[in-house]
Amino acid sequence: RGFKMDASKRPSEAASRREEKRPRLATKEVETDPRRLSQRRKEVRYGKNTLGYDRYSRLVPRGARKRGDPQTPDVTLKVSKRQFDGIVRAWRRKLHEWDPPEAQAPLPNPLVQTKSPPPPPLDQEKKVDATPPAPAASGPKRDDRVDDDLGPELFPPCVVD
């Protein structure tokens, strides 16, 4: 016989799963490694040097920003490199939503041909002359040098232009 808990006080399964998936971020600890802080500031500068960040900061004043809007990552947060990279990646993706419309269009790839040129009309096709070119004025020259060991029967003389 097991002890039965009141259903109203028991956490739901969905809530407990959400708790498991939520990353545990240490909020009280501060990163002090100067190299790591420098690298993180560099990544944040890259994000702030985008058209999306420029446009977002101009169009949305700080007081009007909502929960889902891009928020600059805190470089002093004591988290692993992988966690910080994930935070920066999510921030950069949100910033791309603010890119100007003309910047969002994909650039054409010069290596990929989108349309093949139409074939020329039949009456304008070039006629190909099947006759070989005329020999040079001095005539062909023969190379009479043959490897002594193999003999002339394996390597007949060649014509050199």
PDB file of C-alpha atoms in Angstrom:
ATOM      1  CA  ARG A   1       0.000   0.000   0.000  1.00  0.00           C
ATOM      2  CA  GLY A   2       1.412   3.311  -1.078  1.00  0.00           C
ATOM      3  CA  PHE A   3       0.857   6.742   0.311  1.00  0.00           C
ATOM      4  CA  LYS A   4      -1.579   8.717  -1.855  1.00  0.00           C
ATOM      5  CA  MET A   5      -0.805  12.386  -2.381  1.00  0.00           C
ATOM      6  CA  ASP A   6      -3.474  14.993  -2.876  1.00  0.00           C
ATOM      7  CA  ALA A   7      -3.718  15.574  -6.661  1.00  0.00           C
ATOM      8  CA  SER A   8      -4.077  19.328  -6.256  1.00  0.00           C
ATOM      9  CA  LYS A   9      -0.663  19.614  -4.561  1.00  0.00           C
ATOM     10  CA  ARG A  10       1.213  17.313  -6.959  1.00  0.00           C
ATOM     11  CA  PRO A  11       3.063  19.077  -9.835  1.00  0.00           C
ATOM     12  CA  SER A  12       1.887  18.151 -13.299  1.00  0.00           C
ATOM     13  CA  GLU A  13       4.073  15.977 -15.502  1.00  0.00           C
ATOM     14  CA  ALA A  14       4.317  18.712 -18.132  1.00  0.00           C
ATOM     15  CA  ALA A  15       5.552  21.211 -15.552  1.00  0.00           C
ATOM     16  CA  SER A  16       8.210  18.817 -14.296  1.00  0.00           C
ATOM     17  CA  ARG A  17       9.360  18.151 -17.886  1.00  0.00           C
ATOM     18  CA  ARG A  18       9.624  21.895 -18.488  1.00  0.00           C
ATOM     19  CA  GLU A  19      11.786  22.189 -15.370  1.00  0.00           C
ATOM     20  CA  GLU A  20      14.104  19.472 -16.691  1.00  0.00           C
ATOM     21  CA  LYS A  21      14.535  21.149 -20.100  1.00  0.00           C
ATOM     22  CA  ARG A  22      15.143  24.642 -18.756  1.00  0.00           C
ATOM     23  CA  PRO A  23      18.888  25.319 -18.531  1.00  0.00           C
ATOM     24  CA  ARG A  24      20.155  26.083 -15.074  1.00  0.00           C
ATOM     25  CA  LEU A  25      21.975  29.392 -15.332  1.00  0.00           C
ATOM     26  CA  ALA A  26      24.027  30.586 -12.399  1.00  0.00           C
ATOM     27  CA  THR A  27      22.758  34.113 -11.946  1.00  0.00           C
ATOM     28  CA  LYS A  28      24.824  35.125  -8.932  1.00  0.00           C
ATOM     29  CA  GLU A  29      28.250  34.201 -10.248  1.00  0.00           C
ATOM     30  CA  VAL A  30      30.104  36.627 -12.519  1.00  0.00           C
ATOM     31  CA  GLU A  31      32.668  35.716 -15.171  1.00  0.00           C
ATOM     32  CA  THR A  32      36.095  37.140 -14.294  1.00  0.00           C
ATOM     33  CA  ASP A  33      38.420  35.559 -16.889  1.00  0.00           C
ATOM     34  CA  PRO A  34      39.698  38.521 -18.959  1.00  0.00           C
ATOM     35  CA  ARG A  35      40.275  36.445 -22.113  1.00  0.00           C
ATOM     36  CA  ARG A  36      36.786  34.951 -22.008  1.00  0.00           C
ATOM     37  CA  LEU A  37      35.232  38.374 -21.367  1.00  0.00           C
ATOM     38  CA  SER A  38      37.194  39.827 -24.272  1.00  0.00           C
ATOM     39  CA  GLN A  39      36.023  37.073 -26.641  1.00  0.00           C
ATOM     40  CA  ARG A  40      32.416  37.492 -25.523  1.00  0.00           C
ATOM     41  CA  ARG A  41      32.537  41.275 -26.015  1.00  0.00           C
ATOM     42  CA  LYS A  42      33.931  40.664 -29.497  1.00  0.00           C
ATOM     43  CA  GLU A  43      30.989  38.372 -30.383  1.00  0.00           C
ATOM     44  CA  VAL A  44      28.509  40.946 -29.056  1.00  0.00           C
ATOM     45  CA  ARG A  45      30.213  43.689 -31.111  1.00  0.00           C
ATOM     46  CA  TYR A  46      29.748  41.540 -34.242  1.00  0.00           C
ATOM     47  CA  GLY A  47      26.046  41.320 -33.491  1.00  0.00           C
ATOM     48  CA  LYS A  48      25.737  45.041 -32.842  1.00  0.00           C
ATOM     49  CA  ASN A  49      27.478  45.771 -36.143  1.00  0.00           C
ATOM     50  CA  THR A  50      24.568  44.412 -38.222  1.00  0.00           C
ATOM     51  CA  LEU A  51      21.808  46.082 -40.193  1.00  0.00           C
ATOM     52  CA  GLY A  52      19.217  44.266 -38.087  1.00  0.00           C
ATOM     53  CA  TYR A  53      20.594  45.616 -34.792  1.00  0.00           C
ATOM     54  CA  ASP A  54      20.823  49.125 -36.216  1.00  0.00           C
ATOM     55  CA  ARG A  55      17.239  49.019 -37.441  1.00  0.00           C
ATOM     56  CA  TYR A  56      15.922  47.426 -34.236  1.00  0.00           C
ATOM     57  CA  SER A  57      17.617  49.948 -31.951  1.00  0.00           C
ATOM     58  CA  ARG A  58      16.255  52.848 -34.055  1.00  0.00           C
ATOM     59  CA  LEU A  59      12.674  51.551 -34.348  1.00  0.00           C
ATOM     60  CA  VAL A  60      12.097  50.107 -30.874  1.00  0.00           C
ATOM     61  CA  PRO A  61      12.950  52.359 -27.919  1.00  0.00           C
ATOM     62  CA  ARG A  62      14.256  50.607 -24.793  1.00  0.00           C
ATOM     63  CA  GLY A  63      11.064  51.207 -22.814  1.00  0.00           C
ATOM     64  CA  ALA A  64       8.885  49.669 -25.550  1.00  0.00           C
ATOM     65  CA  ARG A  65      10.811  46.397 -25.907  1.00  0.00           C
ATOM     66  CA  LYS A  66       8.939  43.184 -25.182  1.00  0.00           C
ATOM     67  CA  ARG A  67       9.912  39.809 -23.799  1.00  0.00           C
ATOM     68  CA  GLY A  68      10.398  38.120 -27.214  1.00  0.00           C
ATOM     69  CA  ASP A  69      12.518  40.933 -28.676  1.00  0.00           C
ATOM     70  CA  PRO A  70      16.280  40.488 -29.145  1.00  0.00           C
ATOM     71  CA  GLN A  71      18.153  41.171 -25.908  1.00  0.00           C
ATOM     72  CA  THR A  72      21.903  41.710 -25.936  1.00  0.00           C
ATOM     73  CA  PRO A  73      23.621  38.824 -24.107  1.00  0.00           C
ATOM     74  CA  ASP A  74      25.245  39.556 -20.748  1.00  0.00           C
ATOM     75  CA  VAL A  75      28.976  38.940 -21.234  1.00  0.00           C
ATOM     76  CA  THR A  76      29.552  38.671 -17.469  1.00  0.00           C
ATOM     77  CA  LEU A  77      27.165  35.726 -17.046  1.00  0.00           C
ATOM     78  CA  LYS A  78      29.031  32.724 -15.595  1.00  0.00           C
ATOM     79  CA  VAL A  79      28.117  30.026 -18.156  1.00  0.00           C
ATOM     80  CA  SER A  80      30.102  27.623 -20.310  1.00  0.00           C
ATOM     81  CA  LYS A  81      31.360  28.642 -23.734  1.00  0.00           C
ATOM     82  CA  ARG A  82      28.815  26.375 -25.401  1.00  0.00           C
ATOM     83  CA  GLN A  83      25.927  27.910 -23.451  1.00  0.00           C
ATOM     84  CA  PHE A  84      27.094  31.437 -24.221  1.00  0.00           C
ATOM     85  CA  ASP A  85      27.482  30.595 -27.918  1.00  0.00           C
ATOM     86  CA  GLY A  86      23.896  29.304 -27.914  1.00  0.00           C
ATOM     87  CA  ILE A  87      22.658  32.522 -26.293  1.00  0.00           C
ATOM     88  CA  VAL A  88      24.524  34.610 -28.897  1.00  0.00           C
ATOM     89  CA  ARG A  89      23.228  32.426 -31.753  1.00  0.00           C
ATOM     90  CA  ALA A  90      19.609  32.860 -30.594  1.00  0.00           C
ATOM     91  CA  TRP A  91      20.153  36.632 -30.243  1.00  0.00           C
ATOM     92  CA  ARG A  92      21.635  36.904 -33.735  1.00  0.00           C
ATOM     93  CA  ARG A  93      18.710  34.961 -35.228  1.00  0.00           C
ATOM     94  CA  LYS A  94      16.273  37.354 -33.588  1.00  0.00           C
ATOM     95  CA  LEU A  95      18.274  40.293 -34.931  1.00  0.00           C
ATOM     96  CA  HIS A  96      17.969  38.922 -38.478  1.00  0.00           C
ATOM     97  CA  GLU A  97      14.202  39.314 -38.190  1.00  0.00           C
ATOM     98  CA  TRP A  98      14.883  43.065 -38.122  1.00  0.00           C
ATOM     99  CA  ASP A  99      17.052  43.131 -41.259  1.00  0.00           C
ATOM    100  CA  PRO A 100      15.803  45.615 -43.875  1.00  0.00           C
ATOM    101  CA  PRO A 101      13.541  43.973 -46.493  1.00  0.00           C
ATOM    102  CA  GLU A 102      16.036  44.482 -49.329  1.00  0.00           C
ATOM    103  CA  ALA A 103      18.778  42.816 -47.269  1.00  0.00           C
ATOM    104  CA  GLN A 104      16.614  39.724 -46.641  1.00  0.00           C
ATOM    105  CA  ALA A 105      16.385  38.752 -50.331  1.00  0.00           C
ATOM    106  CA  PRO A 106      18.903  36.007 -51.119  1.00  0.00           C
ATOM    107  CA  LEU A 107      21.780  37.086 -53.303  1.00  0.00           C
ATOM    108  CA  PRO A 108      22.047  35.339 -56.667  1.00  0.00           C
ATOM    109  CA  ASN A 109      24.783  32.724 -56.833  1.00  0.00           C
ATOM    110  CA  PRO A 110      26.980  33.427 -59.881  1.00  0.00           C
ATOM    111  CA  LEU A 111      28.001  29.752 -60.004  1.00  0.00           C
ATOM    112  CA  VAL A 112      24.430  28.520 -60.387  1.00  0.00           C
ATOM    113  CA  GLN A 113      22.780  29.303 -63.694  1.00  0.00           C
ATOM    114  CA  THR A 114      19.082  29.854 -63.138  1.00  0.00           C
ATOM    115  CA  LYS A 115      17.985  29.933 -66.785  1.00  0.00           C
ATOM    116  CA  SER A 116      19.773  28.392 -69.703  1.00  0.00           C
ATOM    117  CA  PRO A 117      20.079  30.651 -72.743  1.00  0.00           C
ATOM    118  CA  PRO A 118      17.649  29.798 -75.532  1.00  0.00           C
ATOM    119  CA  PRO A 119      19.116  27.918 -78.491  1.00  0.00           C
ATOM    120  CA  PRO A 120      19.847  30.021 -81.586  1.00  0.00           C
ATOM    121  CA  PRO A 121      17.322  29.879 -84.428  1.00  0.00           C
ATOM    122  CA  LEU A 122      18.039  27.196 -87.043  1.00  0.00           C
ATOM    123  CA  ASP A 123      18.691  29.681 -89.845  1.00  0.00           C
ATOM    124  CA  GLN A 124      21.379  31.499 -87.811  1.00  0.00           C
ATOM    125  CA  GLU A 125      23.433  28.449 -86.763  1.00  0.00           C
ATOM    126  CA  LYS A 126      27.095  28.518 -87.690  1.00  0.00           C
ATOM    127  CA  LYS A 127      28.146  26.147 -90.430  1.00  0.00           C
ATOM    128  CA  VAL A 128      31.045  23.987 -89.306  1.00  0.00           C
ATOM    129  CA  ASP A 129      33.700  23.277 -91.941  1.00  0.00           C
ATOM    130  CA  ALA A 130      34.707  19.612 -91.728  1.00  0.00           C
ATOM    131  CA  THR A 131      37.917  19.996 -93.764  1.00  0.00           C
ATOM    132  CA  PRO A 132      41.167  19.927 -91.756  1.00  0.00           C
ATOM    133  CA  PRO A 133      43.388  23.008 -91.746  1.00  0.00           C
ATOM    134  CA  ALA A 134      45.971  23.329 -94.506  1.00  0.00           C
ATOM    135  CA  PRO A 135      49.506  22.194 -93.612  1.00  0.00           C
ATOM    136  CA  ALA A 136      52.153  24.778 -92.859  1.00  0.00           C
ATOM    137  CA  ALA A 137      54.092  26.224 -95.805  1.00  0.00           C
ATOM    138  CA  SER A 138      57.350  24.486 -94.914  1.00  0.00           C
ATOM    139  CA  GLY A 139      55.612  21.095 -94.607  1.00  0.00           C
ATOM    140  CA  PRO A 140      55.556  18.657 -91.748  1.00  0.00           C
ATOM    141  CA  LYS A 141      58.771  17.754 -89.975  1.00  0.00           C
ATOM    142  CA  ARG A 142      59.641  14.218 -89.020  1.00  0.00           C
ATOM    143  CA  ASP A 143      61.220  13.234 -85.772  1.00  0.00           C
ATOM    144  CA  ASP A 144      63.710  10.493 -86.656  1.00  0.00           C
ATOM    145  CA  ARG A 145      65.044  10.077 -83.131  1.00  0.00           C
ATOM    146  CA  VAL A 146      64.075   6.652 -81.753  1.00  0.00           C
ATOM    147  CA  ASP A 147      64.936   5.026 -78.434  1.00  0.00           C
ATOM    148  CA  ASP A 148      67.742   2.515 -79.227  1.00  0.00           C
ATOM    149  CA  ASP A 149      66.525  -0.193 -76.824  1.00  0.00           C
ATOM    150  CA  LEU A 150      62.967  -0.381 -78.153  1.00  0.00           C
ATOM    151  CA  GLY A 151      63.677  -0.096 -81.842  1.00  0.00           C
ATOM    152  CA  PRO A 152      61.814   1.837 -84.546  1.00  0.00           C
ATOM    153  CA  GLU A 153      59.019  -0.784 -84.904  1.00  0.00           C
ATOM    154  CA  LEU A 154      57.419   0.156 -81.557  1.00  0.00           C
ATOM    155  CA  PHE A 155      57.680   3.887 -82.029  1.00  0.00           C
ATOM    156  CA  PRO A 156      57.211   4.927 -85.645  1.00  0.00           C
ATOM    157  CA  PRO A 157      58.326   8.452 -86.535  1.00  0.00           C
ATOM    158  CA  CYS A 158      55.864  11.164 -85.470  1.00  0.00           C
ATOM    159  CA  VAL A 159      54.810  14.281 -87.309  1.00  0.00           C
ATOM    160  CA  VAL A 160      55.564  17.444 -85.346  1.00  0.00           C
ATOM    161  CA  ASP A 161      54.010  20.752 -86.272  1.00  0.00           C
TER     162      ASP A 161
END
